[in-house]
mmCIF file of C-alpha atoms in Angstrom:
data_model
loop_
_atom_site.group_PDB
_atom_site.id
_atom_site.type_symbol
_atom_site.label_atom_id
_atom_site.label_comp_id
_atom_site.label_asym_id
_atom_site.label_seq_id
_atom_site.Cartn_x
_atom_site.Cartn_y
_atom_site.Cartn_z
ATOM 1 C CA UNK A 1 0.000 0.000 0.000
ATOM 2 C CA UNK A 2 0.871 3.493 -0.234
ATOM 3 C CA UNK A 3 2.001 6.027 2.824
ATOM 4 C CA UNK A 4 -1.083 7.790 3.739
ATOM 5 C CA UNK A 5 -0.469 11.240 4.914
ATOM 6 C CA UNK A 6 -1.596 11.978 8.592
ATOM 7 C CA UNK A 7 -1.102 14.469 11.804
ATOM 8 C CA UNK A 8 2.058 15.728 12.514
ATOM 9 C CA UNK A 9 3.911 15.101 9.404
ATOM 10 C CA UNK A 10 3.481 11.111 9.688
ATOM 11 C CA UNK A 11 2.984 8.712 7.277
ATOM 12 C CA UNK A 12 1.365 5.131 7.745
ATOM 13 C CA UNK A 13 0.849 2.368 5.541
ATOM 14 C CA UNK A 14 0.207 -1.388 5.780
ATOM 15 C CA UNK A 15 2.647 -3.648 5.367
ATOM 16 C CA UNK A 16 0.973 -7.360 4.783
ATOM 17 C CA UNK A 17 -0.879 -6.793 8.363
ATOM 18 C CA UNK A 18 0.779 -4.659 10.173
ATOM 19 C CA UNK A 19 0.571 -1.261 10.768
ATOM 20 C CA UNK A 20 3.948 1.267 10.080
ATOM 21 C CA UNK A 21 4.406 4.671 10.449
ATOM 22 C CA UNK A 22 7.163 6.803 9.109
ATOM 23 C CA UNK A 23 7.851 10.646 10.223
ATOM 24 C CA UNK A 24 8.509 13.784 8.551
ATOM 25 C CA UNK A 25 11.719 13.090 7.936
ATOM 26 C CA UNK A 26 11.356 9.694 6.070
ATOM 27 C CA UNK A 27 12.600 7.354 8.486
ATOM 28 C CA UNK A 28 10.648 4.309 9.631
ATOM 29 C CA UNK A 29 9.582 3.886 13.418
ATOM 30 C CA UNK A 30 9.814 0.442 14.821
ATOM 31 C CA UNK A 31 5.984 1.467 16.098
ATOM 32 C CA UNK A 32 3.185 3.864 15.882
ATOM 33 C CA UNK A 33 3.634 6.529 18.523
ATOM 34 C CA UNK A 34 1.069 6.699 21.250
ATOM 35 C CA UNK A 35 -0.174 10.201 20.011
ATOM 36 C CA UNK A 36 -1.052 8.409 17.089
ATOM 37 C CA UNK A 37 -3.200 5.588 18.492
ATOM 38 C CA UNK A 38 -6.846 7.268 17.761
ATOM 39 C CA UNK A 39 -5.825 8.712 14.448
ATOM 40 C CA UNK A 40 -8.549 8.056 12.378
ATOM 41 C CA UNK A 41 -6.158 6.391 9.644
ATOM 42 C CA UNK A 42 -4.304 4.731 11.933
ATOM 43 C CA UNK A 43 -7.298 3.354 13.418
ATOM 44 C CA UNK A 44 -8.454 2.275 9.127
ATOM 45 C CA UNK A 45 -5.564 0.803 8.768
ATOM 46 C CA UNK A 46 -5.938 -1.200 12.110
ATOM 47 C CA UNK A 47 -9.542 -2.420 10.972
ATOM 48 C CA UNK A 48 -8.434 -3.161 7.438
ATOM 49 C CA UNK A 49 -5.113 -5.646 9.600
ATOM 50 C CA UNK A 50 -7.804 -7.313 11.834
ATOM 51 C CA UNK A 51 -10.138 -7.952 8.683
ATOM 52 C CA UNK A 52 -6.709 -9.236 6.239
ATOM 53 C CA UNK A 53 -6.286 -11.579 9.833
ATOM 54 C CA UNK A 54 -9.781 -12.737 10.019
ATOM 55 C CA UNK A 55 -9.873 -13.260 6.119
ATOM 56 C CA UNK A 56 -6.636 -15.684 6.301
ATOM 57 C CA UNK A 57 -7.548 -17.552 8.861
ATOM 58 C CA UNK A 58 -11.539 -18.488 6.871
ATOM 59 C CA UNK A 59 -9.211 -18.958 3.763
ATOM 60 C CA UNK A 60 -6.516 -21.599 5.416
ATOM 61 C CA UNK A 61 -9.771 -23.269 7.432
ATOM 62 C CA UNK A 62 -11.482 -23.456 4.123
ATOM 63 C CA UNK A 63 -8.844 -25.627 2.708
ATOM 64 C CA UNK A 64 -8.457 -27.290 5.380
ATOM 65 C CA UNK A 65 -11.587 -28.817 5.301
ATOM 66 C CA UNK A 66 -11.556 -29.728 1.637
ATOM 67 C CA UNK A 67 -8.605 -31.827 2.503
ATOM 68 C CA UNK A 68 -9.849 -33.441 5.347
ATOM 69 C CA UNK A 69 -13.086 -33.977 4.332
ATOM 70 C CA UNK A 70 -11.852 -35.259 0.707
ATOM 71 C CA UNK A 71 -14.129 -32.743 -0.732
ATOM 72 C CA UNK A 72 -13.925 -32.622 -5.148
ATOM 73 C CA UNK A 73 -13.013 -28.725 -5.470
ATOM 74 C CA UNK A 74 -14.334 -26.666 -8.596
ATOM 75 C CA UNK A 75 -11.266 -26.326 -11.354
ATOM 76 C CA UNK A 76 -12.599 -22.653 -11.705
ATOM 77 C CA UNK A 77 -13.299 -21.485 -8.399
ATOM 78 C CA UNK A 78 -9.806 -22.156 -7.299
ATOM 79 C CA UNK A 79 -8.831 -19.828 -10.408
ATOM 80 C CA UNK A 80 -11.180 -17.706 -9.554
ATOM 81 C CA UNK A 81 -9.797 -16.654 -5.740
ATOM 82 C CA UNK A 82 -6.189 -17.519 -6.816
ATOM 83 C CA UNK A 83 -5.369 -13.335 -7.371
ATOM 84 C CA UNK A 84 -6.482 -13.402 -3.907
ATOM 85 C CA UNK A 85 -3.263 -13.239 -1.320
ATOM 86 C CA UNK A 86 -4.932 -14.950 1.269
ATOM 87 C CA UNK A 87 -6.183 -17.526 -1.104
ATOM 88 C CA UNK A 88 -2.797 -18.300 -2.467
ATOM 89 C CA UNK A 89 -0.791 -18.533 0.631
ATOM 90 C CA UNK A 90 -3.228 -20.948 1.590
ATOM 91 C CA UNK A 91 -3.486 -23.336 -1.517
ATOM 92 C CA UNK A 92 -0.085 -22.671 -3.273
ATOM 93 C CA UNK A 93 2.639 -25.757 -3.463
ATOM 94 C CA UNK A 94 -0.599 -28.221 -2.217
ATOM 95 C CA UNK A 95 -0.568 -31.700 -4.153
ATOM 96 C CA UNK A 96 -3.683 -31.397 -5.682
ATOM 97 C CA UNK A 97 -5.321 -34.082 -8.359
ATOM 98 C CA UNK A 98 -7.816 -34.606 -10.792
ATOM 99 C CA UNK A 99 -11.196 -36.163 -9.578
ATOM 100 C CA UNK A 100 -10.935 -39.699 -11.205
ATOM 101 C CA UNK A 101 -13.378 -41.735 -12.546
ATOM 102 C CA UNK A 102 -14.284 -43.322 -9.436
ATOM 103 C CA UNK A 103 -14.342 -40.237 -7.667
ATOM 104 C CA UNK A 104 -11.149 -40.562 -5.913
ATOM 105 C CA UNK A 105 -7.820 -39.086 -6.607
ATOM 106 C CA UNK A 106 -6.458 -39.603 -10.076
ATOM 107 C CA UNK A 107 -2.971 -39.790 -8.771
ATOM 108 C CA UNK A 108 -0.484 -40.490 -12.428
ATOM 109 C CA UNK A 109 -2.098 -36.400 -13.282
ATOM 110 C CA UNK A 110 -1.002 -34.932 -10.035
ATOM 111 C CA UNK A 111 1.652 -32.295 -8.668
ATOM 112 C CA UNK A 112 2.075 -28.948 -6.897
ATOM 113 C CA UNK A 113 -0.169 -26.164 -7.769
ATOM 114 C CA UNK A 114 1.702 -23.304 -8.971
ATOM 115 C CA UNK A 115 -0.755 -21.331 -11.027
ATOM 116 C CA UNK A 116 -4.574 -20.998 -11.342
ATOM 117 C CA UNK A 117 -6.008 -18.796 -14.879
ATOM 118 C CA UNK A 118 -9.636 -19.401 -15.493
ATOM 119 C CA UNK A 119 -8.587 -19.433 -19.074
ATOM 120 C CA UNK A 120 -5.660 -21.949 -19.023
ATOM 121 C CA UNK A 121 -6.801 -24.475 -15.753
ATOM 122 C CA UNK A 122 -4.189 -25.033 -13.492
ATOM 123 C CA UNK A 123 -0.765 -24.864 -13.208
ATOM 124 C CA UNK A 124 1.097 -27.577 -11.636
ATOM 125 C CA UNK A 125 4.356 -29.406 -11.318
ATOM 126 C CA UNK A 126 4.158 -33.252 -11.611
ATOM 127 C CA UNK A 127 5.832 -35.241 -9.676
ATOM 128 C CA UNK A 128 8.045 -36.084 -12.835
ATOM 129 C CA UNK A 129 9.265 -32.411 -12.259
ATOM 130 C CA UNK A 130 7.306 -30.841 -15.774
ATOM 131 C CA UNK A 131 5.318 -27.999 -15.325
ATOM 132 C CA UNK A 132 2.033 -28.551 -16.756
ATOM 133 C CA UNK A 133 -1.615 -27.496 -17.006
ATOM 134 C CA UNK A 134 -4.215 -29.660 -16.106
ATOM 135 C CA UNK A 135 -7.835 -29.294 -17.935
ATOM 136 C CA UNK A 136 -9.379 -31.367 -15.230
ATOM 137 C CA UNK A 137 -12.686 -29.857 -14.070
ATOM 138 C CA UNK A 138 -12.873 -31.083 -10.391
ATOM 139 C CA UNK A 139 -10.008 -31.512 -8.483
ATOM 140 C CA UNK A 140 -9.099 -33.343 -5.124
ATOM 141 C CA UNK A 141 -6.479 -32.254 -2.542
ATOM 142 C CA UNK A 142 -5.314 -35.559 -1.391
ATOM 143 C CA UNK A 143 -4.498 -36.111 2.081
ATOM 144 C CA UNK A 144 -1.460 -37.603 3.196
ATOM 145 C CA UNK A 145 -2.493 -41.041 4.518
ATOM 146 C CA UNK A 146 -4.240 -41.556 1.221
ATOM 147 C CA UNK A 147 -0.727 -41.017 -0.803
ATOM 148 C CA UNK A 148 1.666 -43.547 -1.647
ATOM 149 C CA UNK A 149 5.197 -43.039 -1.086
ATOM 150 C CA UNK A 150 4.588 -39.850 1.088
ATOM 151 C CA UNK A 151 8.444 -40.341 2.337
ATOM 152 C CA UNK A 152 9.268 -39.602 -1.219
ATOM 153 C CA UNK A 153 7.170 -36.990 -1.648
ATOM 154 C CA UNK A 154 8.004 -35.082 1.266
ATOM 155 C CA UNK A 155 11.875 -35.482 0.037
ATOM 156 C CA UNK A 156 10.724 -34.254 -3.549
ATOM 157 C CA UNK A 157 9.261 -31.281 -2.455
ATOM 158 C CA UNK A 158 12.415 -30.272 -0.110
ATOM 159 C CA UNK A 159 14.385 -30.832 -3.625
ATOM 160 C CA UNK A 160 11.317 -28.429 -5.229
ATOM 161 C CA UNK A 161 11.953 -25.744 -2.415
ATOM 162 C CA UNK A 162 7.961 -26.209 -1.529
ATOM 163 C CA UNK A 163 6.788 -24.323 1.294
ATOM 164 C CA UNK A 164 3.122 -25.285 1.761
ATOM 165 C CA UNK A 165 1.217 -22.886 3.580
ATOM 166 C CA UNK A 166 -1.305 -24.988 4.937
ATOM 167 C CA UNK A 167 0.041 -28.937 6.705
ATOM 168 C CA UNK A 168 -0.446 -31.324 3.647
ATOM 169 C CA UNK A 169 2.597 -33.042 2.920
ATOM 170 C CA UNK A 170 4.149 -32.449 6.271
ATOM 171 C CA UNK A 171 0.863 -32.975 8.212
ATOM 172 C CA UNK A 172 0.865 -35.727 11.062
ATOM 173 C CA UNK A 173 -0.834 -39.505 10.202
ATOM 174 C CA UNK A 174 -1.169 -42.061 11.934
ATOM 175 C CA UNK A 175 -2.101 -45.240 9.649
ATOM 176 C CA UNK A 176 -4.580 -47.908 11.468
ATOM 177 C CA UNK A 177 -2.420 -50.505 13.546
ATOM 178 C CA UNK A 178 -3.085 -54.026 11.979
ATOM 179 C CA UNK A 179 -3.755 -54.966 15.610
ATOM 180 C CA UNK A 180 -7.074 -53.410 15.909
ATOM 181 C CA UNK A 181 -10.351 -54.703 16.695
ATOM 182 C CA UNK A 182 -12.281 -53.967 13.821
ATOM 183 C CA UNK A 183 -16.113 -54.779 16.182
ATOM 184 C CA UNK A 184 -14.157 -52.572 19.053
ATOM 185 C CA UNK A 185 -16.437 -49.262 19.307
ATOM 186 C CA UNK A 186 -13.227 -47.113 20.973
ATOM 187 C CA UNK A 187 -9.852 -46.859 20.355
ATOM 188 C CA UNK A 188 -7.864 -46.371 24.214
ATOM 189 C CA UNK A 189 -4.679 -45.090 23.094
ATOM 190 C CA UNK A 190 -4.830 -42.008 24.402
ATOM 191 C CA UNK A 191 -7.089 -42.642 27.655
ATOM 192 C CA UNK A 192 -6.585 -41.971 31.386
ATOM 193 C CA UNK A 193 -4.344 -38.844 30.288
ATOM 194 C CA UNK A 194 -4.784 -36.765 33.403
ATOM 195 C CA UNK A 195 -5.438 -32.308 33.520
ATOM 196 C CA UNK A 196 -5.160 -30.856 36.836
ATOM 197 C CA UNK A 197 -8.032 -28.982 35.514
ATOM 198 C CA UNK A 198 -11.062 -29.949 32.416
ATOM 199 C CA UNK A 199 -10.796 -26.311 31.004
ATOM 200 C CA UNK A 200 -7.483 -26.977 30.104
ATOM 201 C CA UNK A 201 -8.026 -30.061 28.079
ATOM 202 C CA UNK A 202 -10.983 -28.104 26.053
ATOM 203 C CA UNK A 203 -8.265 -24.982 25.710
ATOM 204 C CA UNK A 204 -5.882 -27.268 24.215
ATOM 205 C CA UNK A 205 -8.777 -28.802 22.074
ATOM 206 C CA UNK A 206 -10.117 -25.652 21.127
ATOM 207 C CA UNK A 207 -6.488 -23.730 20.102
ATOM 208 C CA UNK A 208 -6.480 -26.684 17.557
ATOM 209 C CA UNK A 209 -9.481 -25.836 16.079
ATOM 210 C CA UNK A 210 -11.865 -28.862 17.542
ATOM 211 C CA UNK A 211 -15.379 -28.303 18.959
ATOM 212 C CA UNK A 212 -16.200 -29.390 22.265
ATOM 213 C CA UNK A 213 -19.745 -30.504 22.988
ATOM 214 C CA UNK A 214 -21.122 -32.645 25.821
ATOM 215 C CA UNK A 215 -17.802 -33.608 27.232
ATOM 216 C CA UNK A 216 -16.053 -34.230 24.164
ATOM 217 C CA UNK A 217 -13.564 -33.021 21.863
ATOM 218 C CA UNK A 218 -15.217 -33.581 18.123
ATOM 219 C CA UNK A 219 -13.383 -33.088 14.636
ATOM 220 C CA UNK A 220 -15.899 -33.704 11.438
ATOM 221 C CA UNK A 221 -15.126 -35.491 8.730
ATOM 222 C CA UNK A 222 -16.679 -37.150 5.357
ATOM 223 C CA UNK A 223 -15.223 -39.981 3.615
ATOM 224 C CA UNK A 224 -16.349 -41.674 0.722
ATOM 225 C CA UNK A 225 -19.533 -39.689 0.973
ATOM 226 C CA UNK A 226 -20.559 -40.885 4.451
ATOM 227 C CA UNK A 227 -20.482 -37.976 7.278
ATOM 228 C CA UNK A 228 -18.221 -39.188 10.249
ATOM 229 C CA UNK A 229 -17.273 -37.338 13.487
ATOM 230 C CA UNK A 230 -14.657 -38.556 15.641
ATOM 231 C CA UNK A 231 -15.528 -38.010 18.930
ATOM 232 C CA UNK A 232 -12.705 -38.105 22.295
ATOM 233 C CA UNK A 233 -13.595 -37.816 25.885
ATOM 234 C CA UNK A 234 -12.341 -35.262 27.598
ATOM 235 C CA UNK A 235 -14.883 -35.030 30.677
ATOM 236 C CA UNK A 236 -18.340 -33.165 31.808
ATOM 237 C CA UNK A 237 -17.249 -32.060 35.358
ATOM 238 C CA UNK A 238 -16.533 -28.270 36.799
ATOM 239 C CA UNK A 239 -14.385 -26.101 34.407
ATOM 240 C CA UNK A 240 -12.036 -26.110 37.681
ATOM 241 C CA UNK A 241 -11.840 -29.927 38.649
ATOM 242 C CA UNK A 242 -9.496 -32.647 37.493
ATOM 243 C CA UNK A 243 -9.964 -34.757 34.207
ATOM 244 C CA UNK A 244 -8.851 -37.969 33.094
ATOM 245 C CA UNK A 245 -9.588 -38.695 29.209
ATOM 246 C CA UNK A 246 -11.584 -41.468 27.843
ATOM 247 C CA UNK A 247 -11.801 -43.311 24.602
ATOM 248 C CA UNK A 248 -11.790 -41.906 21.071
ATOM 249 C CA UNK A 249 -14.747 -42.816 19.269
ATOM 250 C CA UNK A 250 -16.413 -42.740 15.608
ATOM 251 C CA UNK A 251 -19.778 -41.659 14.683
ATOM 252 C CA UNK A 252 -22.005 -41.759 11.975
ATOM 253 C CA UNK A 253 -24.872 -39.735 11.621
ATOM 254 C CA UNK A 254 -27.716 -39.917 14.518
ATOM 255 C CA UNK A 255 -25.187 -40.673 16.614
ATOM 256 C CA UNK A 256 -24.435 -44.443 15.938
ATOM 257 C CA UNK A 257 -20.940 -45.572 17.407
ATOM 258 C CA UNK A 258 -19.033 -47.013 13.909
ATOM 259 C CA UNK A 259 -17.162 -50.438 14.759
ATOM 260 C CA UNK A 260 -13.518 -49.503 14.358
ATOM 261 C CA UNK A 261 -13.315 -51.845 11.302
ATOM 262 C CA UNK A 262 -15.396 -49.367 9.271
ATOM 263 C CA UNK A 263 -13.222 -45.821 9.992
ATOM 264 C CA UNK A 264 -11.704 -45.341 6.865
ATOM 265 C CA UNK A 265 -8.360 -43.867 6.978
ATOM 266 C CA UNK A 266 -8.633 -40.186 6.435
ATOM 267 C CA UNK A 267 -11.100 -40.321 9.946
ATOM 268 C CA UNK A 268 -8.866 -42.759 11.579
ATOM 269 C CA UNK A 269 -5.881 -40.477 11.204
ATOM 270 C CA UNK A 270 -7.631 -37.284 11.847
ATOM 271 C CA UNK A 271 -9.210 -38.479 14.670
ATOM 272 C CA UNK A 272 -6.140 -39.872 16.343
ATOM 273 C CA UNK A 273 -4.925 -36.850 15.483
ATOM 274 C CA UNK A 274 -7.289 -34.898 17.330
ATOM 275 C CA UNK A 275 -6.749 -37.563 20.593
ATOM 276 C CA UNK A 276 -3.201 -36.602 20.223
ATOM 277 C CA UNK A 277 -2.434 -32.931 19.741
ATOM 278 C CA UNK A 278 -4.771 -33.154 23.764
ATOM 279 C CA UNK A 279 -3.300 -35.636 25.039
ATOM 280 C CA UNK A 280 0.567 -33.976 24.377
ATOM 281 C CA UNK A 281 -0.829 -31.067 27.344
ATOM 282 C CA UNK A 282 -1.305 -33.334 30.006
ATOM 283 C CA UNK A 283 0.303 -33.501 33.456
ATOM 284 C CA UNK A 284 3.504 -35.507 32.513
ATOM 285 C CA UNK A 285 4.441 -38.493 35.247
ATOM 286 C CA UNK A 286 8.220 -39.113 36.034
ATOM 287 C CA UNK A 287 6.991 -43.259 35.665
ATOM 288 C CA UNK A 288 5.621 -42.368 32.207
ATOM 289 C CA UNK A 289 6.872 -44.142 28.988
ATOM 290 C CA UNK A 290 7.196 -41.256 26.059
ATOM 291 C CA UNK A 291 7.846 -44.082 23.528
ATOM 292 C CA UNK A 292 4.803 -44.623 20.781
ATOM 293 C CA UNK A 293 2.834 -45.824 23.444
ATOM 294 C CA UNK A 294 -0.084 -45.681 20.930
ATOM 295 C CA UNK A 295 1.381 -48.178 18.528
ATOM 296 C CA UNK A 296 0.372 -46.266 15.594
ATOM 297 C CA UNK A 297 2.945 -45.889 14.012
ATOM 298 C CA UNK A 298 3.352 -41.858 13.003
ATOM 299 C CA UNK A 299 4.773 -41.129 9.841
#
């Protein structure tokens, strides 16, 4: 943006979302004086930061839940917000694919998005290295568990320079242990973690971006076309009184508990996931063994 003129002889402007201000004699202030706090372009330019804030965050979370929830993503509309900052920083360097014909990933077409033109579809690099366009008219942003060789991909991007603005390649899985109980209603890995105090285990929930309703954490997902939430107990007590965590569960809709055998991968992983990122705040014990006690295997 350019300086705007304002009292005194000061200038501000916006740089990305923060405010600067510059005085009369050119030079750049490491903050806004105090004088200048109710300035009524100072206090623009302050709105216009909070909204740019705001309007990233809805972007990334947007995302987000296309690649979590596996959902097919208009060709055009991502050409459409690409000029968008916001937009970009959130979907740039992403592996994205063409829908296939069975409504999955079409995974020989796909690569990092580079470009979006409503004219010319989207720019990508393959994962042979070519920059090419893709004509595809739906497109999938695959998530991690679901692609083969992720090691390889992760080291392919490094050689790229890829700097994802949003967790896709890099983001945490855990792939279903073969020793699971597929009629088991609750996966236990991440009971019994003890919070000297309930609010803090729906803080750390919450900071993560999970809902917490009736004693639970909950994270929804859709895969194949069936609505899922996984579901992990966190406790119903006093904001104020200690917490031990209970079982992670899977949901379907109305409620039903889904026997463990039928989570597909994308909700196992998110939803151990979910168990995880609350279960790393509890109270620690000296006795406790910080070794993969889930069995999970994270990749």
């Amino acid at each position: 943006m350019r300086w705007v003129e304002t009292a005194g002889g000061y200038a501000v402007t916006l740089d990305g979302t923060r405010v600067l201000c510059r005085n009369a004699a050119g030079r750049t202030l490491k903050q806004v004086p105090a004088k200048l706090r109710d300035d009524a372009e100072v206090v623009r330019l302050r709105q216009l930061s909070e909204w740019l804030e705001r309007h990233e965050r809805e972007c990334r979370a947007q995302v987000d839940t296309w690649l979590v929830r596996s959902l097919p993503v208009p060709a055009r509309l991502i050409a459409e917000v690409w000029p968008d900052a916001a937009w970009q920083g959130a979907l740039r360097d992403l592996v994205v694919a063409p829908v296939g014909a069975d409504g999955g990933a079409d995974a020989e077409r796909a690569g990092f998005l580079r470009d979006a033109d409503p004219g010319r579809g989207l720019g990508i690099v393959d994962l042979d290295g070519d920059s090419v366009r893709l004509d595809a008219e739906q497109v999938l942003f695959p998530h991690p568990v679901l692609l083969d060789d992720l090691d390889d991909l992760r080291e392919f991007a490094a050689e790229l320079g890829v700097e994802q603005g949003l967790d896709q390649l890099f983001r945490e899985v855990w792939p279903r242990p073969e020793t699971v109980d597929d009629a088991a209603l609750e996966w236990r890995a991440y009971a019994d973690a003890k919070f000297a105090e309930l609010r803090h285990a729906t803080a750390r929930a919450m900071a993560h971006g999970y809902r917490v309703r009736g004693g639970y954490a909950v994270c929804s997902l859709t895969e194949e076309g069936r609505a899922l939430e996984a579901a992990f107990w966190l406790g119903d007590e006093y904001p104020e009184s200690e917490t031990y965590t209970g079982a992670l569960e899977w949901r379907a809709a109305g409620g039903r508990r889904v026997p463990l055998g039928e989570v597909g991968p994308v909700a196992w992983s998110e939803g151990v996931r979910m168990a995880a990122l609350v279960h790393a705040g509890r109270v620690p014990k000296n006795e406790f063994d910080e070794s993969d006690e889930d069995g999970a295997g994270e990749r």
